[in-house]
Tab-separated table of C-alpha atoms in Angstrom:
chain	number	residue	atom	x	y	z
A	196	UNK	CA	4.239	146.530	-180.191
A	197	UNK	CA	6.557	143.812	-178.938
A	198	UNK	CA	7.597	143.580	-175.304
A	199	UNK	CA	11.323	143.139	-174.983
A	200	UNK	CA	13.961	143.076	-172.293
A	201	UNK	CA	17.430	144.630	-172.386
A	202	UNK	CA	20.640	143.236	-170.902
A	203	UNK	CA	19.868	144.914	-167.528
A	204	UNK	CA	16.502	143.139	-167.314
A	205	UNK	CA	14.495	146.318	-168.001
A	206	UNK	CA	11.323	145.737	-169.984
A	207	UNK	CA	10.247	147.993	-172.844
A	208	UNK	CA	8.138	147.899	-175.988
A	209	UNK	CA	9.519	148.143	-179.516
A	210	UNK	CA	7.164	149.321	-182.236
A	211	UNK	CA	7.303	147.828	-185.727
A	212	UNK	CA	5.233	148.522	-188.839
A	213	UNK	CA	4.403	145.325	-190.669
A	214	UNK	CA	2.516	144.890	-193.973
A	215	UNK	CA	-0.370	142.447	-193.711
A	216	UNK	CA	-3.098	140.891	-195.807
A	217	UNK	CA	-6.258	139.217	-194.553
A	218	UNK	CA	-4.554	135.840	-194.135
A	219	UNK	CA	-1.384	137.030	-192.381
A	220	UNK	CA	-0.668	135.538	-188.987
A	221	UNK	CA	1.132	137.011	-185.986
A	222	UNK	CA	3.977	134.544	-186.562
A	223	UNK	CA	4.359	135.769	-190.142
A	224	UNK	CA	4.477	139.342	-188.854
A	225	UNK	CA	7.216	138.399	-186.375
A	226	UNK	CA	9.155	136.602	-189.120
A	227	UNK	CA	8.836	139.725	-191.299
A	228	UNK	CA	10.301	141.807	-188.475
A	229	UNK	CA	13.121	139.300	-187.964
A	230	UNK	CA	13.981	139.154	-191.678
A	231	UNK	CA	13.531	142.812	-192.626
A	232	UNK	CA	13.612	145.121	-189.602
A	233	UNK	CA	15.259	143.761	-186.461
A	234	UNK	CA	17.316	140.566	-186.429
A	235	UNK	CA	17.804	140.743	-182.659
A	236	UNK	CA	14.160	139.958	-181.919
A	237	UNK	CA	13.852	136.512	-180.311
A	238	UNK	CA	10.856	134.204	-180.396
A	239	UNK	CA	10.285	130.466	-180.527
A	240	UNK	CA	8.472	128.660	-183.347
A	241	UNK	CA	8.708	125.491	-185.398
A	242	UNK	CA	5.825	123.845	-187.269
A	243	UNK	CA	3.766	126.969	-188.181
A	244	UNK	CA	0.579	124.868	-188.041
A	245	UNK	CA	-0.462	124.616	-184.384
A	246	UNK	CA	1.026	121.198	-183.823
A	247	UNK	CA	4.370	121.748	-182.092
A	248	UNK	CA	3.098	124.154	-179.417
A	249	UNK	CA	6.212	126.353	-179.601
A	250	UNK	CA	4.937	129.811	-180.499
A	251	UNK	CA	2.646	130.586	-177.563
A	252	UNK	CA	2.693	134.247	-176.533
A	253	UNK	CA	0.370	136.870	-175.113
A	254	UNK	CA	-1.295	138.645	-178.016
A	255	UNK	CA	-3.546	141.597	-177.237
A	256	UNK	CA	-3.917	140.507	-173.626
A	257	UNK	CA	-4.674	136.825	-174.192
A	258	UNK	CA	-2.408	133.769	-174.469
A	259	UNK	CA	-2.570	132.566	-178.080
A	260	UNK	CA	-0.552	130.652	-180.657
A	261	UNK	CA	1.213	133.107	-182.974
A	262	UNK	CA	0.990	130.669	-185.909
A	263	UNK	CA	-2.789	130.295	-185.816
A	264	UNK	CA	-3.750	133.832	-184.833
A	265	UNK	CA	-4.564	135.872	-187.894
A	266	UNK	CA	-3.878	139.599	-187.647
A	267	UNK	CA	-7.323	140.324	-189.122
A	268	UNK	CA	-9.015	138.365	-186.322
A	269	UNK	CA	-7.636	140.810	-183.747
A	270	UNK	CA	-9.664	143.696	-185.251
A	271	UNK	CA	-6.964	146.250	-184.465
A	272	UNK	CA	-4.147	147.962	-186.323
A	273	UNK	CA	-2.066	147.969	-183.156
A	274	UNK	CA	-1.117	144.541	-181.842
A	275	UNK	CA	0.535	144.147	-178.476
A	276	UNK	CA	2.716	141.057	-178.138
A	277	UNK	CA	4.269	139.972	-174.831
A	278	UNK	CA	5.891	136.787	-173.551
A	279	UNK	CA	3.530	134.305	-171.868
A	280	UNK	CA	2.766	135.366	-168.298
A	281	UNK	CA	3.588	133.082	-165.328
A	282	UNK	CA	6.828	131.934	-166.993
A	283	UNK	CA	10.313	133.305	-166.515
A	284	UNK	CA	11.470	135.166	-169.612
A	285	UNK	CA	14.713	134.010	-171.214
A	286	UNK	CA	14.761	136.675	-173.931
A	287	UNK	CA	12.092	138.828	-175.569
A	288	UNK	CA	9.213	136.402	-176.300
A	289	UNK	CA	11.089	133.237	-175.346
A	290	UNK	CA	10.095	131.818	-171.959
A	291	UNK	CA	11.472	129.037	-169.785
A	292	UNK	CA	9.202	125.972	-170.041
A	293	UNK	CA	11.247	123.767	-167.667
A	294	UNK	CA	9.011	124.317	-164.583
A	295	UNK	CA	5.959	123.457	-166.713
A	296	UNK	CA	7.505	120.250	-168.029
A	297	UNK	CA	8.689	119.343	-164.508
A	298	UNK	CA	5.080	119.541	-163.323
A	299	UNK	CA	3.996	117.528	-166.341
A	300	UNK	CA	6.430	114.734	-165.451
A	301	UNK	CA	5.129	114.644	-161.867
A	302	UNK	CA	1.692	113.338	-162.936
A	303	UNK	CA	3.148	110.216	-164.608
A	304	UNK	CA	1.742	110.953	-168.081
A	305	UNK	CA	2.183	107.474	-169.523
A	306	UNK	CA	0.439	104.115	-169.374
A	307	UNK	CA	1.276	102.150	-166.254
A	308	UNK	CA	0.655	98.399	-166.282
A	309	UNK	CA	0.710	95.846	-163.479
A	310	UNK	CA	2.447	93.478	-165.885
A	311	UNK	CA	5.234	96.027	-166.599
A	312	UNK	CA	4.475	95.747	-170.302
A	313	UNK	CA	5.045	91.996	-170.412
A	314	UNK	CA	1.639	91.168	-171.824
A	315	UNK	CA	1.220	88.288	-174.204
A	316	UNK	CA	-2.040	89.321	-175.917
A	317	UNK	CA	-3.236	92.518	-177.529
A	318	UNK	CA	-5.015	94.916	-175.152
A	319	UNK	CA	-8.328	95.709	-176.843
A	320	UNK	CA	-9.793	99.193	-176.917
A	321	UNK	CA	-13.243	99.927	-178.309
A	322	UNK	CA	-13.975	103.176	-180.192
A	323	UNK	CA	-16.112	104.241	-177.201
A	324	UNK	CA	-13.203	103.697	-174.816
A	325	UNK	CA	-10.906	105.619	-177.151
A	326	UNK	CA	-13.364	108.495	-177.517
A	327	UNK	CA	-13.538	108.856	-173.746
A	328	UNK	CA	-9.996	110.281	-173.562
A	329	UNK	CA	-9.439	111.319	-177.198
A	330	UNK	CA	-10.253	114.991	-176.607
A	331	UNK	CA	-7.821	115.244	-173.691
A	332	UNK	CA	-5.093	113.537	-175.731
A	333	UNK	CA	-5.082	116.444	-178.212
A	334	UNK	CA	-2.917	118.556	-175.853
A	335	UNK	CA	0.191	119.886	-177.635
A	336	UNK	CA	1.882	121.114	-174.413
A	337	UNK	CA	1.898	124.698	-175.649
A	338	UNK	CA	1.488	125.934	-172.071
A	339	UNK	CA	-1.144	128.559	-172.915
A	340	UNK	CA	-3.449	127.173	-170.219
A	341	UNK	CA	-0.729	127.660	-167.592
A	342	UNK	CA	-0.379	131.279	-168.711
A	343	UNK	CA	-4.144	131.825	-168.619
A	344	UNK	CA	-4.763	130.249	-165.198
A	345	UNK	CA	-4.974	132.887	-162.426
A	346	UNK	CA	-4.116	130.289	-159.757
A	347	UNK	CA	-0.845	129.319	-161.488
A	348	UNK	CA	-0.015	133.035	-161.295
A	349	UNK	CA	-0.300	133.093	-157.509
A	350	UNK	CA	0.707	129.579	-156.485
A	351	UNK	CA	3.812	128.278	-158.186
A	352	UNK	CA	3.328	124.821	-156.654
A	353	UNK	CA	-0.107	124.287	-158.209
A	354	UNK	CA	0.247	121.603	-160.870
A	355	UNK	CA	-1.927	123.532	-163.297
A	356	UNK	CA	-4.392	122.729	-166.084
A	357	UNK	CA	-2.258	120.819	-168.615
A	358	UNK	CA	-0.585	118.416	-166.143
A	359	UNK	CA	-3.882	117.664	-164.374
A	360	UNK	CA	-5.591	117.076	-167.720
A	361	UNK	CA	-2.822	114.643	-168.689
A	362	UNK	CA	-3.263	112.903	-165.346
A	363	UNK	CA	-6.995	112.502	-166.007
A	364	UNK	CA	-6.408	111.419	-169.607
A	365	UNK	CA	-4.294	108.435	-168.470
A	366	UNK	CA	-6.588	107.603	-165.539
A	367	UNK	CA	-9.518	107.080	-167.913
A	368	UNK	CA	-7.541	105.101	-170.507
A	369	UNK	CA	-8.797	101.498	-170.284
A	370	UNK	CA	-5.269	100.178	-170.946
A	371	UNK	CA	-3.906	101.951	-167.871
A	372	UNK	CA	-3.715	100.429	-164.380
A	373	UNK	CA	-1.885	103.249	-162.632
A	374	UNK	CA	-4.714	105.270	-161.108
A	375	UNK	CA	-3.507	104.454	-157.568
A	376	UNK	CA	-0.151	106.083	-158.369
A	377	UNK	CA	-1.720	109.259	-159.744
A	378	UNK	CA	-4.812	109.871	-157.635
A	379	UNK	CA	-2.837	110.963	-154.564
A	380	UNK	CA	-1.094	113.538	-156.763
A	381	UNK	CA	-4.479	114.803	-157.999
A	382	UNK	CA	-5.889	114.921	-154.457
A	383	UNK	CA	-2.806	116.614	-152.973
A	384	UNK	CA	-2.696	120.263	-151.866
A	385	UNK	CA	-1.161	121.164	-155.233
A	386	UNK	CA	-3.760	119.232	-157.194
A	387	UNK	CA	-7.402	119.689	-158.131
A	388	UNK	CA	-8.342	121.453	-154.887
A	389	UNK	CA	-6.418	124.530	-156.055
A	390	UNK	CA	-8.592	124.949	-159.177
A	391	UNK	CA	-11.326	127.571	-158.786
A	392	UNK	CA	-12.859	126.978	-162.205
A	393	UNK	CA	-12.143	130.366	-163.761
A	394	UNK	CA	-12.242	128.469	-167.049
A	395	UNK	CA	-9.577	130.599	-168.737
A	396	UNK	CA	-7.526	127.478	-169.525
A	397	UNK	CA	-10.403	126.180	-171.652
A	398	UNK	CA	-10.842	129.594	-173.290
A	399	UNK	CA	-7.126	129.765	-174.148
A	400	UNK	CA	-6.642	126.181	-175.350
A	401	UNK	CA	-6.029	126.181	-179.135
A	402	UNK	CA	-6.910	122.492	-179.442
A	403	UNK	CA	-10.232	122.576	-177.562
A	404	UNK	CA	-8.931	120.192	-174.908
A	405	UNK	CA	-11.067	121.796	-172.151
A	406	UNK	CA	-8.704	121.364	-169.195
A	407	UNK	CA	-11.120	122.980	-166.737
A	408	UNK	CA	-13.686	120.258	-167.505
A	409	UNK	CA	-11.055	117.537	-167.057
A	410	UNK	CA	-10.065	118.939	-163.659
A	411	UNK	CA	-13.665	118.935	-162.377
A	412	UNK	CA	-14.123	115.342	-163.603
A	413	UNK	CA	-10.815	114.419	-161.955
A	414	UNK	CA	-12.175	115.886	-158.714
A	415	UNK	CA	-15.178	113.555	-158.873
A	416	UNK	CA	-12.898	110.628	-159.739
A	417	UNK	CA	-10.650	111.474	-156.789
A	418	UNK	CA	-13.613	111.745	-154.433
A	419	UNK	CA	-15.038	108.398	-155.565
A	420	UNK	CA	-11.645	106.766	-155.171
A	421	UNK	CA	-11.164	108.111	-151.642
A	422	UNK	CA	-14.732	107.189	-150.622
A	423	UNK	CA	-14.125	103.683	-151.908
A	424	UNK	CA	-11.001	103.520	-149.751
A	425	UNK	CA	-12.836	104.758	-146.679
A	426	UNK	CA	-15.581	102.167	-147.243
A	427	UNK	CA	-12.926	99.458	-147.249
A	428	UNK	CA	-12.232	99.104	-150.957
A	429	UNK	CA	-8.852	98.118	-152.310
A	430	UNK	CA	-6.317	100.875	-152.979
B	220	UNK	CA	7.276	129.784	-162.489
B	221	UNK	CA	6.859	133.546	-162.427
B	222	UNK	CA	4.206	134.794	-160.004
B	223	UNK	CA	1.914	137.682	-160.875
B	224	UNK	CA	0.519	138.193	-157.392
B	225	UNK	CA	-3.010	138.587	-156.078
B	226	UNK	CA	-3.559	141.756	-158.133
B	227	UNK	CA	-3.477	139.486	-161.184
B	228	UNK	CA	-6.767	137.892	-160.091
B	229	UNK	CA	-8.605	141.127	-160.724
B	230	UNK	CA	-7.241	141.828	-164.196
B	231	UNK	CA	-10.506	141.017	-165.988
B	232	UNK	CA	-9.692	142.919	-169.197
B	233	UNK	CA	-9.980	140.685	-172.296
B	234	UNK	CA	-11.040	137.719	-170.159
B	235	UNK	CA	-14.118	135.476	-170.411
B	236	UNK	CA	-17.259	135.097	-168.293
B	237	UNK	CA	-15.698	132.394	-166.141
B	238	UNK	CA	-12.808	134.649	-165.250
B	239	UNK	CA	-15.130	137.493	-164.261
B	240	UNK	CA	-17.059	135.023	-162.082
B	241	UNK	CA	-13.792	133.884	-160.502
B	242	UNK	CA	-12.458	137.399	-159.882
B	243	UNK	CA	-15.687	138.681	-158.368
B	244	UNK	CA	-16.018	135.509	-156.265
B	245	UNK	CA	-12.593	136.257	-154.787
B	246	UNK	CA	-13.435	139.918	-154.265
B	247	UNK	CA	-16.811	139.177	-152.674
B	248	UNK	CA	-15.211	136.530	-150.463
B	249	UNK	CA	-12.660	139.051	-149.210
B	250	UNK	CA	-15.416	141.624	-148.556
B	251	UNK	CA	-17.425	139.047	-146.564
B	252	UNK	CA	-14.390	138.046	-144.467
B	253	UNK	CA	-13.521	141.701	-143.751
B	254	UNK	CA	-17.154	142.391	-142.836
B	255	UNK	CA	-17.215	139.379	-140.511
B	256	UNK	CA	-14.179	140.633	-138.589
B	257	UNK	CA	-15.553	144.190	-138.437
B	258	UNK	CA	-18.843	142.811	-137.178
B	259	UNK	CA	-17.137	140.773	-134.454
B	260	UNK	CA	-14.963	143.734	-133.399
B	261	UNK	CA	-18.073	145.912	-133.262
B	262	UNK	CA	-20.010	143.360	-131.200
B	263	UNK	CA	-17.087	142.953	-128.830
B	264	UNK	CA	-17.749	146.540	-127.661
B	265	UNK	CA	-20.589	144.954	-125.670
B	266	UNK	CA	-17.868	143.697	-123.330
B	267	UNK	CA	-17.474	147.329	-122.234
B	268	UNK	CA	-21.167	147.520	-121.428
B	269	UNK	CA	-24.452	148.394	-123.057
B	270	UNK	CA	-23.779	152.142	-123.032
B	271	UNK	CA	-20.626	151.834	-125.139
B	272	UNK	CA	-22.385	149.621	-127.670
B	273	UNK	CA	-25.463	151.861	-127.921
B	274	UNK	CA	-23.317	154.925	-128.321
B	275	UNK	CA	-21.369	153.227	-131.159
B	276	UNK	CA	-24.613	152.228	-132.889
B	277	UNK	CA	-25.942	155.773	-132.594
B	278	UNK	CA	-22.723	157.270	-133.939
B	279	UNK	CA	-22.590	155.171	-137.094
B	280	UNK	CA	-26.263	154.825	-138.040
B	281	UNK	CA	-27.629	158.314	-137.586
B	282	UNK	CA	-27.103	161.737	-139.023
B	283	UNK	CA	-24.394	162.464	-141.610
B	284	UNK	CA	-22.631	159.148	-140.853
B	285	UNK	CA	-25.592	157.001	-141.891
B	286	UNK	CA	-23.720	155.432	-144.774
B	287	UNK	CA	-24.095	152.016	-143.213
B	288	UNK	CA	-27.451	151.464	-144.891
B	289	UNK	CA	-25.701	151.820	-148.261
B	290	UNK	CA	-22.858	149.573	-147.085
B	291	UNK	CA	-25.395	147.004	-145.865
B	292	UNK	CA	-26.998	147.020	-149.302
B	293	UNK	CA	-23.611	146.491	-150.962
B	294	UNK	CA	-22.871	143.726	-148.475
B	295	UNK	CA	-26.160	142.039	-149.388
B	296	UNK	CA	-25.166	142.327	-153.068
B	297	UNK	CA	-21.833	140.548	-152.580
B	298	UNK	CA	-23.376	137.897	-150.308
B	299	UNK	CA	-26.114	137.075	-152.822
B	300	UNK	CA	-23.581	137.010	-155.660
B	301	UNK	CA	-21.133	134.857	-153.679
B	302	UNK	CA	-23.824	132.406	-152.592
B	303	UNK	CA	-25.316	131.922	-156.057
B	304	UNK	CA	-21.944	131.513	-157.749
B	305	UNK	CA	-20.819	129.229	-154.933
B	306	UNK	CA	-23.757	126.883	-155.594
B	307	UNK	CA	-22.943	126.908	-159.327
B	308	UNK	CA	-19.287	126.107	-158.614
B	309	UNK	CA	-20.195	123.282	-156.220
B	310	UNK	CA	-22.426	121.714	-158.883
B	311	UNK	CA	-19.802	122.185	-161.608
B	312	UNK	CA	-17.160	120.652	-159.378
B	313	UNK	CA	-19.341	117.559	-159.099
B	314	UNK	CA	-19.387	117.474	-162.894
B	315	UNK	CA	-22.966	118.795	-163.123
B	316	UNK	CA	-23.645	121.343	-165.870
B	317	UNK	CA	-20.002	121.600	-166.932
B	318	UNK	CA	-20.776	122.158	-170.607
B	319	UNK	CA	-23.283	124.876	-169.755
B	320	UNK	CA	-21.342	126.527	-166.937
B	321	UNK	CA	-21.697	130.001	-168.443
B	322	UNK	CA	-25.460	129.571	-168.803
B	323	UNK	CA	-25.556	128.304	-165.210
B	324	UNK	CA	-23.657	131.429	-164.117
B	325	UNK	CA	-26.070	133.831	-165.797
B	326	UNK	CA	-29.134	131.901	-164.614
B	327	UNK	CA	-27.992	131.628	-160.995
B	328	UNK	CA	-26.902	135.254	-160.819
B	329	UNK	CA	-30.177	136.444	-162.371
B	330	UNK	CA	-32.161	134.487	-159.780
B	331	UNK	CA	-29.937	135.765	-156.964
B	332	UNK	CA	-30.380	139.388	-158.095
B	333	UNK	CA	-34.182	138.966	-158.122
B	334	UNK	CA	-33.945	137.535	-154.597
B	335	UNK	CA	-31.699	140.459	-153.629
B	336	UNK	CA	-34.305	142.977	-154.788
B	337	UNK	CA	-36.979	141.134	-152.802
B	338	UNK	CA	-34.704	141.055	-149.761
B	339	UNK	CA	-33.993	144.783	-150.003
B	340	UNK	CA	-37.696	145.532	-150.399
B	341	UNK	CA	-38.609	143.600	-147.257
B	342	UNK	CA	-35.648	145.088	-145.393
B	343	UNK	CA	-36.934	148.526	-146.373
B	344	UNK	CA	-40.400	147.637	-145.036
B	345	UNK	CA	-38.808	146.284	-141.849
B	346	UNK	CA	-37.005	149.597	-141.320
B	347	UNK	CA	-40.333	151.403	-141.414
B	348	UNK	CA	-40.609	152.324	-145.090
B	349	UNK	CA	-44.028	152.529	-146.749
């Protein structure tokens, strides 16, 4: 069953019968429909190997990547596919990611240096320092966490799991010196205080990034930073 | 982004333990707030004198309308749940027990339910039960 939308904006489900073997994925099923049954069906995909983050959709009630979700793993002959919740639908399973990427840009997800990049020597990074943020750097911006988060669904201003994880990832990178530019964003009304640790972002993440853990750690980092300020430390 | 509304919080189908904890924390919080206001409204009847208050107490706690004992028990349930999960969340938010947050949830709620049973037992004795 695929949730679709007609030209008047009315939503409905179309049913398709798709042959499958034990290795077939949801994306392959959708491609079969597109090639053999209904060429009007719209969905987004690219790499087919959980790298590009394009084919996120709600599959049997949970946000998942269509390319890495095997039909057999769903343990059902009937599979319900809908566009990702909390996003505006453009057509069928294609959603508008612009608001998500706008939030992502807000957290300054890049290395900020006091020297504006005009450094003369190599900036060393030990394996331990790299491993500290490595897990958080695996994010493929698929937006599943934003679809899974119940707070994103009720507060459109909340930055959300992926942007806050990116913020934390750069704050703990030893090459970065931009924490003072990001911490106020994390501590703002739309930042970490809006997270209620439902943990669905971590459950949904296909790359095991664990955004809900990053947000709690960012909270502690934000608290320490503010306490340091109150005690007369340098901002 | 597209909002799903508050009803979306309580859609626990196909969701994990953390989501159930979140949804019931919201629900129990709402119940506690509503109870608090009802309690204050009820107590404010004392402004009309002792007779009004006593008559209200008699009307809602005796005879066929004595459902308040059951409601008190349910209130105790949500308060114990909310408190235990609140402590877990506070610890998790300080980065304590993050990796074992589900285990923390089950452990804290199990302890709180044991305490609830003890509380109800002593409340029963207090009300004159044997």
